PDB file of C-alpha atoms in Angstrom:
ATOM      1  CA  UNK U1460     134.252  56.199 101.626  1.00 24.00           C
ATOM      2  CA  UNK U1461     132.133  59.159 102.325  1.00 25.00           C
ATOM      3  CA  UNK U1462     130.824  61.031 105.184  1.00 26.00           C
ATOM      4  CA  UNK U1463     128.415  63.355 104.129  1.00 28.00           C
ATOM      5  CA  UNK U1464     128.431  65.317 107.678  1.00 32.00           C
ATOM      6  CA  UNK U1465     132.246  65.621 107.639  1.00 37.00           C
ATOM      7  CA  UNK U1466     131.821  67.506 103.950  1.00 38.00           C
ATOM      8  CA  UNK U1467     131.100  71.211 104.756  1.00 40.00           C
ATOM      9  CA  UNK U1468     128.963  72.839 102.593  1.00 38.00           C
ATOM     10  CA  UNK U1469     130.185  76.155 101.975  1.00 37.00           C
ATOM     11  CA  UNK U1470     131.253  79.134  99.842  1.00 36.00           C
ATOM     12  CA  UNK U1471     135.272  79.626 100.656  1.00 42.00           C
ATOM     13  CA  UNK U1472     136.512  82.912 100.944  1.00 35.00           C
ATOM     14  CA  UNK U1473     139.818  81.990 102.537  1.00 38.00           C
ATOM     15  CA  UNK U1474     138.339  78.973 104.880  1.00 46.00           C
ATOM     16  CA  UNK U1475     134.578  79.754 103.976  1.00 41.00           C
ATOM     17  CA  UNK U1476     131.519  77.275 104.432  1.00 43.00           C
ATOM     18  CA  UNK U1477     128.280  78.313 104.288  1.00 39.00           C
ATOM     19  CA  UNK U1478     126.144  77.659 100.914  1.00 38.00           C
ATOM     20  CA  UNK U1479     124.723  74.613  99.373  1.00 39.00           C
ATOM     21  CA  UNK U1480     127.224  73.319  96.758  1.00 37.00           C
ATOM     22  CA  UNK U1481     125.433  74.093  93.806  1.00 38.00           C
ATOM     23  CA  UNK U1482     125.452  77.704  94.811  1.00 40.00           C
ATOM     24  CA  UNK U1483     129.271  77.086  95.846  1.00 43.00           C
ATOM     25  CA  UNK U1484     130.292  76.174  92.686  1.00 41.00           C
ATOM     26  CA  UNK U1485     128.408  79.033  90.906  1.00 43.00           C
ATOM     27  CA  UNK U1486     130.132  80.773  93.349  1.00 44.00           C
ATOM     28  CA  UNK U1487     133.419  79.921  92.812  1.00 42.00           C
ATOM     29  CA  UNK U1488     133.272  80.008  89.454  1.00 40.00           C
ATOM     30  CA  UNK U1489     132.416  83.583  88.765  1.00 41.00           C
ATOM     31  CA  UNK U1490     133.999  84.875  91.772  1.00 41.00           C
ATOM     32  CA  UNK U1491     136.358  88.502  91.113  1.00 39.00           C
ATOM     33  CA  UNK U1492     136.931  91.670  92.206  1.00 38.00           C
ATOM     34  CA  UNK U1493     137.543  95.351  90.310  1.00 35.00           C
ATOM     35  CA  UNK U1494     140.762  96.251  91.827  1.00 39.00           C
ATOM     36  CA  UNK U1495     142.118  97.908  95.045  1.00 42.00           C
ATOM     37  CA  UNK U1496     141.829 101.344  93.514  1.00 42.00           C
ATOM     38  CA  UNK U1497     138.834 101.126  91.758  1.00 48.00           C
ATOM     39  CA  UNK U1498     136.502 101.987  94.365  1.00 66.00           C
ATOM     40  CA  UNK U1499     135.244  98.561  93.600  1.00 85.00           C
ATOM     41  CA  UNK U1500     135.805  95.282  95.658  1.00 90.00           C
ATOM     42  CA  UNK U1501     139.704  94.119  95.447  1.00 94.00           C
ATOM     43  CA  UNK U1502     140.005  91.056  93.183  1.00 91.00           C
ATOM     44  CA  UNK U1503     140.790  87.709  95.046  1.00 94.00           C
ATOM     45  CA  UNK U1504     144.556  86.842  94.769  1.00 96.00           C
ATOM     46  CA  UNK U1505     145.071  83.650  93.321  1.00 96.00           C
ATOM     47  CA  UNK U1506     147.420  81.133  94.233  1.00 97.00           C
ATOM     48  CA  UNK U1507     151.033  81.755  92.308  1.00 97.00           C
ATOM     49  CA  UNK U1508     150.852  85.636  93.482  1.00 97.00           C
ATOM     50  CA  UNK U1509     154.236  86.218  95.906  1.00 98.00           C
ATOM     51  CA  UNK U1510     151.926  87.777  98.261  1.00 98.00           C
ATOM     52  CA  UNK U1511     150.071  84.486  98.929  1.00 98.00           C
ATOM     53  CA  UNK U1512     153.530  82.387  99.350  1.00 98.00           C
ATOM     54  CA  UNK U1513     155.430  85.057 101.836  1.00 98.00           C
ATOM     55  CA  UNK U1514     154.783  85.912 105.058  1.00 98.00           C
ATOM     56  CA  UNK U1515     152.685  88.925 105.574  1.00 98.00           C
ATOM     57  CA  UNK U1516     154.584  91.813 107.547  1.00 98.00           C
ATOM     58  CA  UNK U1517     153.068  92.770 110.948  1.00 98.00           C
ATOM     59  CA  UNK U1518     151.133  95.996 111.245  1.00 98.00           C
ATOM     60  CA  UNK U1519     152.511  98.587 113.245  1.00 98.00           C
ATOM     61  CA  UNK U1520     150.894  99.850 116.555  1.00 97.00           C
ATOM     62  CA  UNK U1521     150.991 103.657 115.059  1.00 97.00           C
ATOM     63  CA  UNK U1522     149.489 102.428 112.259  1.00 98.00           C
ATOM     64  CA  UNK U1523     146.752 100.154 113.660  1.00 98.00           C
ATOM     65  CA  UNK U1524     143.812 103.414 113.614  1.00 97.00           C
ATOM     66  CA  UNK U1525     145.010 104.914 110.543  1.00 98.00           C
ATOM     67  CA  UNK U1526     142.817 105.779 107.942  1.00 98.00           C
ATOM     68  CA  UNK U1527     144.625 103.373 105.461  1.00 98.00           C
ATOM     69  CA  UNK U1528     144.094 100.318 107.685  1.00 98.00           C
ATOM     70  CA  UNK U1529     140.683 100.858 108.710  1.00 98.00           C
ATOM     71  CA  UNK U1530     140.234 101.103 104.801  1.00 97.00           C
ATOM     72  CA  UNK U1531     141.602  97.944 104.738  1.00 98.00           C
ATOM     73  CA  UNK U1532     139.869  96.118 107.049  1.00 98.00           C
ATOM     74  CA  UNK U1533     136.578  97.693 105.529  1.00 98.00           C
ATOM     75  CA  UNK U1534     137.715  96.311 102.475  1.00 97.00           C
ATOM     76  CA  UNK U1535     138.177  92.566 103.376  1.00 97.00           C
ATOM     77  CA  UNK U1536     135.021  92.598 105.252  1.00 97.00           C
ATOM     78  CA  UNK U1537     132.927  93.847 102.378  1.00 97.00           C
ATOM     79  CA  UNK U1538     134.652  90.925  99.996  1.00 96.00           C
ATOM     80  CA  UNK U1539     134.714  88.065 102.990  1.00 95.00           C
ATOM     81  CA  UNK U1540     130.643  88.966 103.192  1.00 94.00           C
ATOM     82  CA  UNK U1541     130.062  88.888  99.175  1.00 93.00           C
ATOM     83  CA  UNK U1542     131.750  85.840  98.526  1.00 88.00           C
ATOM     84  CA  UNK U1543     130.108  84.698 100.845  1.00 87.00           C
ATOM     85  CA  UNK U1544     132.650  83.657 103.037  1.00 86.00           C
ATOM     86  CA  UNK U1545     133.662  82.809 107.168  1.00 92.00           C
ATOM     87  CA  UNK U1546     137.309  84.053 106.851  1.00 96.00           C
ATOM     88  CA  UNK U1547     139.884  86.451 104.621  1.00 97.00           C
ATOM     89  CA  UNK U1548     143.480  87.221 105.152  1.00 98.00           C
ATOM     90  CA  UNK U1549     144.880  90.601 103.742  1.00 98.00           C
ATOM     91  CA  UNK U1550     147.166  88.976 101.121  1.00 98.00           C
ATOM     92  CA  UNK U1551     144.128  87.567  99.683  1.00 98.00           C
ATOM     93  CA  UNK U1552     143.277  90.723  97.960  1.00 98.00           C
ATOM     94  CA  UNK U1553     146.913  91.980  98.018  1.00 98.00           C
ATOM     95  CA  UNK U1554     148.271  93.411 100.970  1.00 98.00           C
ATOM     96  CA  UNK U1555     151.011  91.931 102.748  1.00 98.00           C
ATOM     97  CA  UNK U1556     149.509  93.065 106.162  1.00 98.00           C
ATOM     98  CA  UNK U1557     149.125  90.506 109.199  1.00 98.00           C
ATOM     99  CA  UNK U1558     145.216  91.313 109.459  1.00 98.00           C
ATOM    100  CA  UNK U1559     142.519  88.740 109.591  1.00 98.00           C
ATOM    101  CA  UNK U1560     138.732  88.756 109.421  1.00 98.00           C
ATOM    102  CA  UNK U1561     135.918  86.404 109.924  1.00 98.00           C
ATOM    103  CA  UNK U1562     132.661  85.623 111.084  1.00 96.00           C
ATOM    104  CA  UNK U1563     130.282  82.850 110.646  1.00 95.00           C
ATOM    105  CA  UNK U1564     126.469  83.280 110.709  1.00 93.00           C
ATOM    106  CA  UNK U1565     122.866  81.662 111.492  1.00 92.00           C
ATOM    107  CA  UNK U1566     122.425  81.829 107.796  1.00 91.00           C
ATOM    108  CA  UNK U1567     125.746  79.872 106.705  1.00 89.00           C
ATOM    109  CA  UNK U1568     125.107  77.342 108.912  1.00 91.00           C
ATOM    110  CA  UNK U1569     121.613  77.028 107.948  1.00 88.00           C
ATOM    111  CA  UNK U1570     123.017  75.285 105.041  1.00 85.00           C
ATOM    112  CA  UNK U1571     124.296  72.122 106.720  1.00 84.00           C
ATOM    113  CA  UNK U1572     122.140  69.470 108.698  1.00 88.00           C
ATOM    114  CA  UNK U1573     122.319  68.605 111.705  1.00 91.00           C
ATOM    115  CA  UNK U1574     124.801  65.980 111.857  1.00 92.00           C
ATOM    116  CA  UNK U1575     126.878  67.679 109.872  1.00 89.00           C
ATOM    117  CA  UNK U1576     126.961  70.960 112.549  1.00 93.00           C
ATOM    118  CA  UNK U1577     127.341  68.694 115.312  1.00 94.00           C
ATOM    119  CA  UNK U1578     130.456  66.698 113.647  1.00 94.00           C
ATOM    120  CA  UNK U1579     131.965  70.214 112.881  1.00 95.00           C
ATOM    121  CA  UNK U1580     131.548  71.639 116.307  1.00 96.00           C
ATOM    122  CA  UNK U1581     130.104  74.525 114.289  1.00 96.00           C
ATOM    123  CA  UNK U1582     128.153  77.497 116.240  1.00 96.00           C
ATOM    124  CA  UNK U1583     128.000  81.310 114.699  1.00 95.00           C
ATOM    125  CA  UNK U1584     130.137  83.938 115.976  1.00 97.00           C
ATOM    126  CA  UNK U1585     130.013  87.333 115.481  1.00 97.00           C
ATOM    127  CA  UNK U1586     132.359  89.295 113.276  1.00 98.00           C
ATOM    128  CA  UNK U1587     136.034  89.359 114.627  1.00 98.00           C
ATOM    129  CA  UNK U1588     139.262  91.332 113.235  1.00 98.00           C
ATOM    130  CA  UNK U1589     142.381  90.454 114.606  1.00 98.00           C
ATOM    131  CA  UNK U1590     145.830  91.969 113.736  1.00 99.00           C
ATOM    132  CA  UNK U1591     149.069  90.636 114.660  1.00 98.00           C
ATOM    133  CA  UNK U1592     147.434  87.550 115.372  1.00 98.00           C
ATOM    134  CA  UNK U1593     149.879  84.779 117.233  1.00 98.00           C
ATOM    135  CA  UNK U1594     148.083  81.392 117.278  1.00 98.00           C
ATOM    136  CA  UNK U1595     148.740  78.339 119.607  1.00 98.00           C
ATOM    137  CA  UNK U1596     146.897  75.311 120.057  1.00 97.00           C
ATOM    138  CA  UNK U1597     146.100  74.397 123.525  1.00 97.00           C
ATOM    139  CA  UNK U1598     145.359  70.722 122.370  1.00 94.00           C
ATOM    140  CA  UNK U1599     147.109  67.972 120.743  1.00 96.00           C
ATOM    141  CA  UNK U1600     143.974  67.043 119.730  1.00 97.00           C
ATOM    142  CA  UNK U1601     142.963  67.361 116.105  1.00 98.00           C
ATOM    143  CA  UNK U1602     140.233  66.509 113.145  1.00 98.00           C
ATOM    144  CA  UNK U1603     140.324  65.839 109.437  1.00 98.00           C
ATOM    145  CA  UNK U1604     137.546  68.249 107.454  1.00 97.00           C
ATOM    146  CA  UNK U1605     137.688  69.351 103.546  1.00 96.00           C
ATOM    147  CA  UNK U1606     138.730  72.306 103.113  1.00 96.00           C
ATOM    148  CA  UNK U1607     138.365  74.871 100.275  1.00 94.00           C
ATOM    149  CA  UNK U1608     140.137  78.424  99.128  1.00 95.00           C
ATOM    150  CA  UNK U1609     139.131  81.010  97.288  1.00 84.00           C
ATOM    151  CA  UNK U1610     142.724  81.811  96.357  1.00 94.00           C
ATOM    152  CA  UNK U1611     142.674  78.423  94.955  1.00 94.00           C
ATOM    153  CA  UNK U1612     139.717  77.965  92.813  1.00 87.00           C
ATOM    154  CA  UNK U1613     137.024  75.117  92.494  1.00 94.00           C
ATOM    155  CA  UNK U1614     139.261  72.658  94.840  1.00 96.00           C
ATOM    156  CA  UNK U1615     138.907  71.041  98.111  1.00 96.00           C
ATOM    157  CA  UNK U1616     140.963  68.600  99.923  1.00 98.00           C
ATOM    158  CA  UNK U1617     141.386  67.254 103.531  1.00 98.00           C
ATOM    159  CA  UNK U1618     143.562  69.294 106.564  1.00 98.00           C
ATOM    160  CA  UNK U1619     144.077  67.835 109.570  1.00 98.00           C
ATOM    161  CA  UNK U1620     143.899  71.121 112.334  1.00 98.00           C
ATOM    162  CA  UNK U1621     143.938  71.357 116.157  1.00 98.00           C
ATOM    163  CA  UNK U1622     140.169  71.565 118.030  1.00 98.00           C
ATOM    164  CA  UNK U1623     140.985  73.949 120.694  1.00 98.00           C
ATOM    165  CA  UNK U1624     143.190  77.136 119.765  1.00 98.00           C
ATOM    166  CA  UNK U1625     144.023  80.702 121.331  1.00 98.00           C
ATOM    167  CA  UNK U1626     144.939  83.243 119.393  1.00 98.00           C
ATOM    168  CA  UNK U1627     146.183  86.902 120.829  1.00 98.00           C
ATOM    169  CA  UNK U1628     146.410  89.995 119.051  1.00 98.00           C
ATOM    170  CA  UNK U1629     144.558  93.934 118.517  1.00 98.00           C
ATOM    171  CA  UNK U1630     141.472  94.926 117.472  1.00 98.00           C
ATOM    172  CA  UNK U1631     140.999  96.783 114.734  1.00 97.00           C
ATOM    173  CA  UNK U1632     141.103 100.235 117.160  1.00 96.00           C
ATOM    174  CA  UNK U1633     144.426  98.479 118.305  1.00 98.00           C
ATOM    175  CA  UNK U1634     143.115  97.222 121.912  1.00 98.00           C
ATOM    176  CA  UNK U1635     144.248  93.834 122.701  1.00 98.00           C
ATOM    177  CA  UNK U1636     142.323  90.686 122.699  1.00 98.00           C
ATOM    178  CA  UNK U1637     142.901  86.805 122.831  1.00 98.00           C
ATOM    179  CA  UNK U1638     140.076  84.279 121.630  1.00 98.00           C
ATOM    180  CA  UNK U1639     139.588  81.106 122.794  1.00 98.00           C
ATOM    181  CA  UNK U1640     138.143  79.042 120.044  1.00 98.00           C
ATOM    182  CA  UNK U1641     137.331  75.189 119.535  1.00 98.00           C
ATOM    183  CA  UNK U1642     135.651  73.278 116.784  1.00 97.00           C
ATOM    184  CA  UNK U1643     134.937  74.997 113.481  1.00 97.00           C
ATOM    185  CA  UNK U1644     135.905  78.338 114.641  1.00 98.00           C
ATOM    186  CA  UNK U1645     139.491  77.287 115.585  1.00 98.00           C
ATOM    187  CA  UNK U1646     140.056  75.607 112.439  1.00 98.00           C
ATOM    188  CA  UNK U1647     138.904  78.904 110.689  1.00 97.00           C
ATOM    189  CA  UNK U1648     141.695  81.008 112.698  1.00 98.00           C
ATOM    190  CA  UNK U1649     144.184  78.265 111.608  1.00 98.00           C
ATOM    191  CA  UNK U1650     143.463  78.877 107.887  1.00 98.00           C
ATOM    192  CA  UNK U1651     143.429  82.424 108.153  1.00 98.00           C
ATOM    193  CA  UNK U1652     146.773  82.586 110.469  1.00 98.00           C
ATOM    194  CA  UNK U1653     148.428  79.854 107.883  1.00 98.00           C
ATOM    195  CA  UNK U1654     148.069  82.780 105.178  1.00 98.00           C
ATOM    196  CA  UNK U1655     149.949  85.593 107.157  1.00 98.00           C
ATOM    197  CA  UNK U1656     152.794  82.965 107.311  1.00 98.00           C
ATOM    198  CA  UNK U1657     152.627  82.244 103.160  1.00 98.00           C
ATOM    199  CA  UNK U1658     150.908  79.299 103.663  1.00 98.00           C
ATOM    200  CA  UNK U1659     148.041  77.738 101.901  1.00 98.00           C
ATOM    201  CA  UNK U1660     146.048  74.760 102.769  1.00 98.00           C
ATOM    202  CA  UNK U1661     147.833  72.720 100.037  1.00 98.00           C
ATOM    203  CA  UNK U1662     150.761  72.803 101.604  1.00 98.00           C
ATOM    204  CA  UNK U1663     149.085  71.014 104.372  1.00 98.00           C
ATOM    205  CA  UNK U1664     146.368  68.909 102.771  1.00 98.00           C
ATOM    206  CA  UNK U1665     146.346  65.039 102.837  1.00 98.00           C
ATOM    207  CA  UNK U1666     147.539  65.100  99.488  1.00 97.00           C
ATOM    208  CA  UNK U1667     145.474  61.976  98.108  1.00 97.00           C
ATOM    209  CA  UNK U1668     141.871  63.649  99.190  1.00 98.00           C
ATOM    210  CA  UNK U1669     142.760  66.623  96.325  1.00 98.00           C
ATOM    211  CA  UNK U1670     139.411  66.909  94.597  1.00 98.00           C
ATOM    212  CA  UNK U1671     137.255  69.239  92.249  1.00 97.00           C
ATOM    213  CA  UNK U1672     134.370  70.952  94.076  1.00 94.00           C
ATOM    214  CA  UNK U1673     132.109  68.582  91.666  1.00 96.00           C
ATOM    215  CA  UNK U1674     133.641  65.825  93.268  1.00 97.00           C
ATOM    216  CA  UNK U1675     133.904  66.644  96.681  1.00 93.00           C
ATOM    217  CA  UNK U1676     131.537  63.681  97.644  1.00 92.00           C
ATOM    218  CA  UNK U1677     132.892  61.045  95.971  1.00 96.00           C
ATOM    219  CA  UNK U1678     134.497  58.433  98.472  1.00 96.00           C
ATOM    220  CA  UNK U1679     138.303  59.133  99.754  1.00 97.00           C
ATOM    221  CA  UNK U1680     141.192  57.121  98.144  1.00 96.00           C
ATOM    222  CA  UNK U1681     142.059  53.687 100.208  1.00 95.00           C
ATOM    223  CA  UNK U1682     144.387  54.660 103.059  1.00 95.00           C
ATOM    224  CA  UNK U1683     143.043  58.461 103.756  1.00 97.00           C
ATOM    225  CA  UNK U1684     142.356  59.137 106.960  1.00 97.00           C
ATOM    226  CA  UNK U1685     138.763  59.188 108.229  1.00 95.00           C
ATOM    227  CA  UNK U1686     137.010  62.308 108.366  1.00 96.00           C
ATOM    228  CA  UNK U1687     136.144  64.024 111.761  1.00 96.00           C
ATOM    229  CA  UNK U1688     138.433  63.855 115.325  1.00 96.00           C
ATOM    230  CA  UNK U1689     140.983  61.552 115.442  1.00 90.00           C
TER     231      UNK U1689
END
């Protein structure tokens, strides 16, 4: 059974939705990076790399305005936006640092229709970075959506995730913040926090609902759970 406005249309960075899946699978197919060094864009860890399956070590509060972090954070921005993508974690492009980055805009969600947007709870934001992030949900509430990864190529499958999160943590200037988020936006944070803890969304997919990005509309196996809030 399919629900086309449960399906989000999207390029995935780490959780990333925003193009028309023809573009996404273009995308994802000829998606890389020059390496860390190379004054190019960092290549996009795939999944296998120990970085990806560890957790990510917490950045220190001396460290937070160096020049080496901000480089950092530069860094994931500039391959979250070319992807095109909502979302990156720093141990997607090789650096065990608890640092997260996302942002989702007009133009992303220009992609989806109406009743897909509305079933998503999906509104832009404007670019956050977050280190140390700690996440908690402040619902038991949750919602089955595909989801997609950049670290794991061309594949979607459903995650179930809370609606209604907060997540504390520092700027990238090391001030402290804490984001209230619901809908699309918290299930974004959840992605991006599950890869500071060396966890990817396979390990929490409904296993049956595995698919190829070509086959991301076909209907769900007998028994998988709906798609939108439970």
């Amino acid at each position: 059974m399919v629900q086309r406005m449960a399906v989000p249309n999207g390029a995935v960075m780490a959780l990333a939705y925003g193009m028309g899946m023809t573009v996404l699978r273009r995308r994802m197919s000829s998606c890389s990076g020059s390496g860390w060094f190379s004054g190019k864009l960092p290549k996009i860890v795939k999944a296998g790399n120990p970085v990806l399956h560890h957790p990510a070590k917490q950045v220190l509060p001396s460290e937070m305005k160096s020049e080496r972090v901000q480089n950092i954070i530069d860094q994931m921005i500039r391959v979250m936006r070319n992807a095109p993508g909502v979302g990156l974690a720093a141990p997607q492009i090789g650096i065990p640092l608890r640092i997260i980055v996302l942002e989702d805009r007009k133009e992303y969600i220009s992609y989806d229709s109406k009743e897909e947007i509305q079933a998503q709870d999906r509104r832009p934001f404007d670019l956050l970075v977050i280190l140390n992030p700690k996440l908690k949900n402040n619902t038991n509430r949750t919602a089955f959506f595909f989801e997609g990864c950049l670290s794991v190529v061309g594949y979607f499958a459903v995650v179930e995730r809370y609606l209604d999160v907060e997540v504390a943590g520092f700027d990238r200037y090391g001030e402290p913040i804490k984001i209230n988020a619901t809908g699309w936006q918290a299930r974004i944070l959840q992605h991006e926090c599950d890869h500071l803890d060396g966890t990817l969304y396979v390990d929490k997919m409904v296993p049956r609902t595995f698919r190829t990005a070509e086959n991301v509309d076909l209907p769900l196996a007998h028994g998988c759970p709906k798609l939108g809030p439970c």
